[in-house]
Coordinates of C-alpha atoms in Angstrom, one line a residue:
A132 CA -6.6 3.2 6.8
G133 CA -3.0 2.1 6.3
H134 CA -3.3 1.2 2.6
R135 CA -5.6 4.2 2.0
S136 CA -3.0 6.5 3.6
I137 CA -0.3 5.2 1.2
L138 CA -2.6 5.7 -1.8
E139 CA -3.4 9.2 -0.6
K140 CA 0.3 10.0 -0.2
A141 CA 1.0 8.7 -3.7
F142 CA -1.7 10.9 -5.2
D143 CA -0.5 13.9 -3.2
C144 CA 3.0 13.5 -4.6
G145 CA 2.4 12.1 -8.1
D146 CA 0.5 13.2 -11.2
F147 CA -0.2 9.6 -12.3
V148 CA -0.1 6.6 -10.0
I149 CA 0.2 2.8 -10.7
V150 CA -1.7 1.0 -8.0
G151 CA -0.8 -2.6 -7.4
V152 CA -3.2 -5.2 -6.1
T153 CA -1.7 -8.6 -5.2
S154 CA -2.9 -11.7 -7.0
D155 CA -4.6 -14.5 -5.2
A156 CA -1.5 -16.7 -5.8
M157 CA 0.8 -14.2 -4.2
V158 CA -1.6 -13.7 -1.2
E159 CA -1.8 -17.5 -0.7
A160 CA 2.0 -17.8 -0.8
G161 CA 2.6 -14.9 1.6
F162 CA -0.3 -15.0 4.0
K163 CA -0.7 -18.7 4.7
G164 CA -3.3 -19.3 7.4
H165 CA -4.7 -15.8 7.1
R166 CA -8.1 -15.0 5.6
V167 CA -7.7 -12.4 2.9
E168 CA -10.4 -11.3 0.5
P169 CA -10.2 -12.7 -3.1
Y170 CA -8.4 -10.6 -5.7
R171 CA -11.7 -9.5 -7.4
A172 CA -13.1 -8.1 -4.1
R173 CA -9.8 -6.3 -3.3
L174 CA -9.8 -4.9 -6.9
K175 CA -13.3 -3.6 -6.6
S176 CA -12.5 -2.0 -3.2
V177 CA -9.5 -0.2 -4.8
E178 CA -11.6 0.9 -7.8
A179 CA -14.3 2.2 -5.4
F180 CA -11.7 4.1 -3.3
L181 CA -10.1 5.7 -6.4
A182 CA -13.5 6.7 -7.8
E183 CA -14.7 8.1 -4.5
R184 CA -11.6 10.3 -4.2
G185 CA -11.6 11.3 -7.9
F186 CA -8.3 9.5 -8.6
S187 CA -9.5 7.1 -11.3
D188 CA -8.3 9.3 -14.2
R189 CA -4.9 9.7 -12.6
S190 CA -4.3 6.0 -12.1
S191 CA -3.8 2.5 -13.5
I192 CA -4.4 -0.7 -11.5
V193 CA -2.1 -3.6 -12.1
R194 CA -2.2 -7.1 -10.7
I195 CA 1.0 -7.9 -8.7
D196 CA 2.3 -11.5 -9.1
D197 CA 5.6 -11.1 -7.4
V198 CA 7.2 -9.1 -4.5
Y199 CA 8.5 -6.4 -6.9
G200 CA 5.6 -5.7 -9.2
P201 CA 6.1 -3.3 -12.1
A202 CA 8.4 -1.0 -10.0
I203 CA 11.3 -3.2 -10.9
S204 CA 11.1 -2.8 -14.7
D205 CA 8.9 0.2 -15.5
P206 CA 11.2 2.7 -17.2
E207 CA 8.7 5.5 -16.7
A208 CA 8.3 5.0 -12.9
E209 CA 9.8 7.9 -10.9
A210 CA 8.9 7.2 -7.3
I211 CA 7.5 4.6 -4.9
V212 CA 5.5 5.2 -1.8
V213 CA 6.5 2.9 1.1
S214 CA 5.7 2.3 4.7
P215 CA 8.4 1.7 7.3
E216 CA 7.5 -2.0 6.8
T217 CA 8.1 -2.0 3.1
A218 CA 11.1 0.4 2.8
A219 CA 13.6 -2.4 2.7
R220 CA 11.8 -4.0 -0.3
A221 CA 12.0 -0.6 -2.1
L222 CA 15.8 -0.6 -1.6
E223 CA 15.9 -4.0 -3.2
I224 CA 13.8 -2.7 -6.1
N225 CA 16.2 0.2 -6.6
E226 CA 19.2 -2.1 -6.6
K227 CA 17.6 -4.4 -9.2
R228 CA 16.7 -1.3 -11.3
R229 CA 20.3 -0.1 -11.2
R230 CA 21.6 -3.5 -12.3
T231 CA 19.4 -3.3 -15.4
G232 CA 20.3 0.3 -16.2
L233 CA 17.1 1.9 -14.9
K234 CA 17.1 5.0 -12.8
P235 CA 16.4 4.3 -9.1
L236 CA 13.0 5.4 -7.7
E237 CA 12.6 8.2 -5.3
L238 CA 11.4 6.6 -2.0
I239 CA 8.5 8.5 -0.4
E240 CA 7.8 7.1 3.1
Q241 CA 4.3 7.2 4.6
E242 CA 4.5 6.7 8.3
F243 CA 2.2 4.1 9.9
I244 CA -1.3 5.2 10.8
M245 CA -1.7 4.3 14.5
A246 CA -4.8 2.6 15.9
A247 CA -6.4 3.8 19.1
D248 CA -4.1 1.6 21.1
G249 CA -1.0 3.3 19.7
K250 CA 0.0 0.4 17.6
P251 CA 0.1 0.5 13.7
I252 CA -3.1 -0.3 11.8
A253 CA -2.2 -3.6 10.1
S254 CA -4.3 -5.9 8.0
S255 CA -3.2 -8.8 10.3
R256 CA -4.6 -7.0 13.3
I257 CA -7.9 -6.3 11.4
R258 CA -8.2 -10.0 10.3
A259 CA -7.5 -11.1 13.9
G260 CA -10.5 -8.9 15.0
L261 CA -8.4 -6.7 17.3
I262 CA -9.2 -3.4 15.5
D263 CA -11.4 -2.3 12.6
R264 CA -10.2 -0.7 9.4
E265 CA -10.2 2.7 11.0
G266 CA -8.0 1.6 13.9
R267 CA -10.8 1.5 16.5
L268 CA -10.4 -1.2 19.1
R269 CA -13.0 -3.9 18.7
K270 CA -13.7 -3.8 22.5
G271 CA -14.3 -0.1 22.9
P272 CA -15.0 3.1 21.0
S273 CA -11.9 5.2 20.2
Q274 CA -10.6 7.3 17.3
A275 CA -7.5 6.4 15.4
A276 CA -4.6 8.9 15.4
R277 CA -3.3 10.0 12.0
G278 CA 0.2 10.9 11.2
E279 CA 1.3 13.4 8.5
A280 CA 4.3 13.0 6.3
D281 CA 5.9 15.1 3.5
C282 CA 6.4 14.1 -0.1
V283 CA 10.2 14.0 0.3

């Protein structure tokens, strides 16, 4: 639900969206000891989500091989959707863009989607078996609470 909410926010706010999927090498470097689906499986999942929502024609999927992705160098990029957890990285991206003469990106923050226990839905919690992808506790039925955020 967390990544999906970020994607939905991006499509609510933008006409065309570049969607990044981290490479296997980047996942291995950043998530040592955690089980993460292979790139191909994650790519297919993103493609299915975009098709299901009717976003395929308004998007391009790119493989992300470093912590910045294309946001650091794409002169046509105008905005980046971030979570509270990734906002600091977006500030770094904007600083690097300024240094290379590119216009800083508008930062659009999507608040965390909370699980039934009031804590953010996070892939680490899903992998640990504490919650499912919708934020339901694994030990009891419950609905996830959703937060709303504006495009500015």
